[in-house]
């Protein structure tokens, strides 16, 4: 006899494993993400009602798909008020959606997920909504969670997600793999959105199992869906490297630990190995790209687990490449930090000059980097000033708490110097 | 799906255009229409007189019923449109990119909201 709560747990497991695929398969055919999600919710409710008495079907995902598909057809019929389905306006015939177990894993379904990602990160959608769309449709995150990650009120985020789904449906944004000439730009939009979705979750409780598994799910999916795209593999490697440090990023009390101070023993060797394999696979194509370079930088850091030291000169070289390909202010700061590590603070200060004065005084990572250089040079007052400004700029969170503690440590030598 | 391309451009760019240049434009647009027709996606098109000739009508309370001039004064004005019937937005975008008006102005793409029975 299965109890209600264990049935709920079982269904949750099935939903976790299949939701993204089911949404993808349903929306690729209906072109209506919101309606597909509603239909799936109906199917989950139906499962909770019927499975306790009739038993869990042999192929639960297939069962859910069939029920959801019928709900979708019913909904579109009643919406049109006639016995024709929007699923196929030409013939009125419901479109075949595969239900067999092997189909859920088949190539067609893999394609559907890719199609959903191309729709969710379509250039006709505002750039700021693409990562949230990937988070909701592919990772099945709640609007509440996504809103928190992007520091927005839930209602605002929920409304933007609804608007994006409505646009996809009403503007006829296709669920299809773009043509060859559009492919590079469009793939880049998808990778950027996945990266955005990943980085937004990074500073949250990534150490929790669900976050780590979601990141891996993303990496795995990229690797599986796009095995011939070096940048997709590069991003998969980047995500795995970063996820490998999830256990070391926070202390047991939840305090933030910067990369330099993390114990490599707390990194996951298994994930580092997986990341390395994605990266070497990417490098066989011999086309350089931003995500591969970033992953390579992570690889150098990961090497500290094996060698005990960080090869800063290699990191500087990789940053030179990155700055050349895609110069962002974040990269310029990281490059300056790495230069400071090998050539001393004077060289570090000089490298920071590649940023404008405005950026230097209003971009928290730049201020934190400069504070580090000042501190190394024994200029504690200047370090204190930069750090204070950085703290003002940062949103509340674990990194900010870490910097506040660092500010207090800096205050001690300043007090001493005044005696 | 049926899409309308609304062609926006600066009218000032077309004041005192030489007849040869005008003839050339007509030919370029003619070729585009030919391509749309050959692909079987062409529905309709029209090119409009400048907004200086526009008349705006409304029966909304509190407004003059008929008045001189366009509805809105904007930097770029609606100068014409195309209606095409293509499978999805990507196909519409790819045709809009080929539209000669995209070279010097903007092409806004909007899908039809009319129920399919009424078209």
PDB file of C-alpha atoms in Angstrom, chain B:
ATOM      1  CA  UNK B   1       0.979  32.673 -40.069  1.00  0.00           C
ATOM      2  CA  UNK B   2       0.227  36.040 -41.579  1.00  0.00           C
ATOM      3  CA  UNK B   3       2.635  38.851 -40.731  1.00  0.00           C
ATOM      4  CA  UNK B   4       2.588  42.568 -41.564  1.00  0.00           C
ATOM      5  CA  UNK B   5       5.860  44.415 -42.064  1.00  0.00           C
ATOM      6  CA  UNK B   6       5.474  48.077 -41.238  1.00  0.00           C
ATOM      7  CA  UNK B   7       8.125  50.157 -42.952  1.00  0.00           C
ATOM      8  CA  UNK B   8       9.321  53.183 -41.011  1.00  0.00           C
ATOM      9  CA  UNK B   9      11.786  55.764 -42.286  1.00  0.00           C
ATOM     10  CA  UNK B  10      12.633  59.459 -42.151  1.00  0.00           C
ATOM     11  CA  UNK B  11      10.418  61.229 -44.641  1.00  0.00           C
ATOM     12  CA  UNK B  12      12.941  64.059 -44.889  1.00  0.00           C
ATOM     13  CA  UNK B  13      15.284  61.603 -46.638  1.00  0.00           C
ATOM     14  CA  UNK B  14      12.847  61.398 -49.547  1.00  0.00           C
ATOM     15  CA  UNK B  15      12.236  65.056 -50.150  1.00  0.00           C
ATOM     16  CA  UNK B  16      13.566  66.125 -53.570  1.00  0.00           C
ATOM     17  CA  UNK B  17      14.682  62.668 -54.616  1.00  0.00           C
ATOM     18  CA  UNK B  18      15.924  62.678 -58.204  1.00  0.00           C
ATOM     19  CA  UNK B  19      13.681  60.861 -60.722  1.00  0.00           C
ATOM     20  CA  UNK B  20      16.500  58.402 -61.571  1.00  0.00           C
ATOM     21  CA  UNK B  21      16.934  57.488 -57.906  1.00  0.00           C
ATOM     22  CA  UNK B  22      13.175  57.057 -57.568  1.00  0.00           C
ATOM     23  CA  UNK B  23      13.083  54.781 -60.622  1.00  0.00           C
ATOM     24  CA  UNK B  24      15.881  52.735 -59.128  1.00  0.00           C
ATOM     25  CA  UNK B  25      13.996  52.365 -55.834  1.00  0.00           C
ATOM     26  CA  UNK B  26      10.875  51.240 -57.668  1.00  0.00           C
ATOM     27  CA  UNK B  27      12.891  48.605 -59.446  1.00  0.00           C
ATOM     28  CA  UNK B  28      14.467  47.363 -56.209  1.00  0.00           C
ATOM     29  CA  UNK B  29      11.061  47.070 -54.549  1.00  0.00           C
ATOM     30  CA  UNK B  30       9.716  45.417 -57.706  1.00  0.00           C
ATOM     31  CA  UNK B  31      12.379  42.734 -57.418  1.00  0.00           C
ATOM     32  CA  UNK B  32      11.528  42.179 -53.766  1.00  0.00           C
ATOM     33  CA  UNK B  33       7.838  41.764 -54.581  1.00  0.00           C
ATOM     34  CA  UNK B  34       8.851  39.351 -57.336  1.00  0.00           C
ATOM     35  CA  UNK B  35      10.871  37.296 -54.864  1.00  0.00           C
ATOM     36  CA  UNK B  36       7.980  37.216 -52.344  1.00  0.00           C
ATOM     37  CA  UNK B  37       5.594  36.092 -55.086  1.00  0.00           C
ATOM     38  CA  UNK B  38       7.975  33.452 -56.404  1.00  0.00           C
ATOM     39  CA  UNK B  39       8.232  32.028 -52.877  1.00  0.00           C
ATOM     40  CA  UNK B  40       4.439  32.001 -52.605  1.00  0.00           C
ATOM     41  CA  UNK B  41       4.383  34.140 -49.452  1.00  0.00           C
ATOM     42  CA  UNK B  42       3.151  37.474 -50.862  1.00  0.00           C
ATOM     43  CA  UNK B  43      -0.251  38.708 -49.658  1.00  0.00           C
ATOM     44  CA  UNK B  44      -0.328  42.485 -50.096  1.00  0.00           C
ATOM     45  CA  UNK B  45       1.704  45.681 -50.094  1.00  0.00           C
ATOM     46  CA  UNK B  46       1.190  49.392 -50.364  1.00  0.00           C
ATOM     47  CA  UNK B  47       3.343  52.526 -50.250  1.00  0.00           C
ATOM     48  CA  UNK B  48       1.905  55.629 -48.671  1.00  0.00           C
ATOM     49  CA  UNK B  49       1.928  59.350 -49.412  1.00  0.00           C
ATOM     50  CA  UNK B  50       3.892  61.358 -46.812  1.00  0.00           C
ATOM     51  CA  UNK B  51       2.358  62.214 -43.431  1.00  0.00           C
ATOM     52  CA  UNK B  52       1.978  65.843 -44.522  1.00  0.00           C
ATOM     53  CA  UNK B  53      -1.009  64.596 -46.515  1.00  0.00           C
ATOM     54  CA  UNK B  54      -2.455  62.533 -43.664  1.00  0.00           C
ATOM     55  CA  UNK B  55      -5.932  63.045 -42.251  1.00  0.00           C
ATOM     56  CA  UNK B  56      -6.839  61.558 -38.882  1.00  0.00           C
ATOM     57  CA  UNK B  57     -10.399  60.556 -37.994  1.00  0.00           C
ATOM     58  CA  UNK B  58     -11.744  59.572 -34.591  1.00  0.00           C
ATOM     59  CA  UNK B  59     -15.179  59.260 -33.039  1.00  0.00           C
ATOM     60  CA  UNK B  60     -13.628  59.089 -29.578  1.00  0.00           C
ATOM     61  CA  UNK B  61     -15.330  61.554 -27.258  1.00  0.00           C
ATOM     62  CA  UNK B  62     -13.359  64.685 -26.551  1.00  0.00           C
ATOM     63  CA  UNK B  63     -11.422  64.717 -29.820  1.00  0.00           C
ATOM     64  CA  UNK B  64     -11.999  66.516 -33.045  1.00  0.00           C
ATOM     65  CA  UNK B  65     -13.642  64.052 -35.449  1.00  0.00           C
ATOM     66  CA  UNK B  66     -11.513  64.915 -38.436  1.00  0.00           C
ATOM     67  CA  UNK B  67      -8.186  66.665 -38.345  1.00  0.00           C
ATOM     68  CA  UNK B  68      -5.194  67.425 -40.466  1.00  0.00           C
ATOM     69  CA  UNK B  69      -1.961  65.532 -39.898  1.00  0.00           C
ATOM     70  CA  UNK B  70      -0.827  62.125 -38.694  1.00  0.00           C
ATOM     71  CA  UNK B  71      -1.885  60.462 -35.422  1.00  0.00           C
ATOM     72  CA  UNK B  72       1.565  60.890 -33.881  1.00  0.00           C
ATOM     73  CA  UNK B  73       4.536  63.107 -34.633  1.00  0.00           C
ATOM     74  CA  UNK B  74       7.544  60.801 -34.577  1.00  0.00           C
ATOM     75  CA  UNK B  75      11.072  60.879 -35.889  1.00  0.00           C
ATOM     76  CA  UNK B  76      10.314  58.079 -38.318  1.00  0.00           C
ATOM     77  CA  UNK B  77       7.054  57.641 -40.120  1.00  0.00           C
ATOM     78  CA  UNK B  78       5.080  54.719 -41.452  1.00  0.00           C
ATOM     79  CA  UNK B  79       5.714  54.806 -45.189  1.00  0.00           C
ATOM     80  CA  UNK B  80       4.295  51.501 -46.356  1.00  0.00           C
ATOM     81  CA  UNK B  81       3.679  47.892 -45.521  1.00  0.00           C
ATOM     82  CA  UNK B  82       3.948  44.337 -46.742  1.00  0.00           C
ATOM     83  CA  UNK B  83       1.736  41.439 -45.723  1.00  0.00           C
ATOM     84  CA  UNK B  84       3.281  37.980 -46.034  1.00  0.00           C
ATOM     85  CA  UNK B  85       2.155  34.487 -45.142  1.00  0.00           C
ATOM     86  CA  UNK B  86       5.018  32.403 -43.742  1.00  0.00           C
ATOM     87  CA  UNK B  87       5.329  29.554 -41.214  1.00  0.00           C
ATOM     88  CA  UNK B  88       6.864  31.426 -38.273  1.00  0.00           C
ATOM     89  CA  UNK B  89       8.673  34.508 -36.962  1.00  0.00           C
ATOM     90  CA  UNK B  90      12.083  33.288 -38.134  1.00  0.00           C
ATOM     91  CA  UNK B  91      10.820  33.081 -41.704  1.00  0.00           C
ATOM     92  CA  UNK B  92       9.236  36.525 -41.322  1.00  0.00           C
ATOM     93  CA  UNK B  93      12.495  37.965 -39.970  1.00  0.00           C
ATOM     94  CA  UNK B  94      14.454  36.513 -42.839  1.00  0.00           C
ATOM     95  CA  UNK B  95      12.082  38.116 -45.402  1.00  0.00           C
ATOM     96  CA  UNK B  96      12.081  41.429 -43.484  1.00  0.00           C
ATOM     97  CA  UNK B  97      15.884  41.496 -43.644  1.00  0.00           C
ATOM     98  CA  UNK B  98      15.630  41.279 -47.427  1.00  0.00           C
ATOM     99  CA  UNK B  99      13.128  44.146 -47.604  1.00  0.00           C
ATOM    100  CA  UNK B 100      14.780  47.171 -49.285  1.00  0.00           C
ATOM    101  CA  UNK B 101      13.280  49.479 -46.628  1.00  0.00           C
ATOM    102  CA  UNK B 102      15.427  47.773 -43.963  1.00  0.00           C
ATOM    103  CA  UNK B 103      18.491  49.287 -45.686  1.00  0.00           C
ATOM    104  CA  UNK B 104      17.532  52.861 -44.791  1.00  0.00           C
ATOM    105  CA  UNK B 105      14.780  52.521 -42.186  1.00  0.00           C
ATOM    106  CA  UNK B 106      13.108  50.113 -39.781  1.00  0.00           C
ATOM    107  CA  UNK B 107      10.827  47.193 -40.424  1.00  0.00           C
ATOM    108  CA  UNK B 108       8.449  46.331 -37.592  1.00  0.00           C
ATOM    109  CA  UNK B 109       7.053  42.810 -37.791  1.00  0.00           C
ATOM    110  CA  UNK B 110       3.673  42.051 -36.286  1.00  0.00           C
ATOM    111  CA  UNK B 111       1.777  38.783 -36.504  1.00  0.00           C
ATOM    112  CA  UNK B 112      -1.870  38.848 -37.455  1.00  0.00           C
ATOM    113  CA  UNK B 113      -4.294  38.656 -34.531  1.00  0.00           C
ATOM    114  CA  UNK B 114      -7.315  38.036 -36.735  1.00  0.00           C
ATOM    115  CA  UNK B 115      -9.034  34.674 -36.188  1.00  0.00           C
ATOM    116  CA  UNK B 116      -8.216  32.353 -39.090  1.00  0.00           C
ATOM    117  CA  UNK B 117     -11.860  32.107 -40.253  1.00  0.00           C
ATOM    118  CA  UNK B 118     -12.052  35.849 -41.012  1.00  0.00           C
ATOM    119  CA  UNK B 119      -9.011  36.207 -43.241  1.00  0.00           C
TER     120      UNK B 119
END
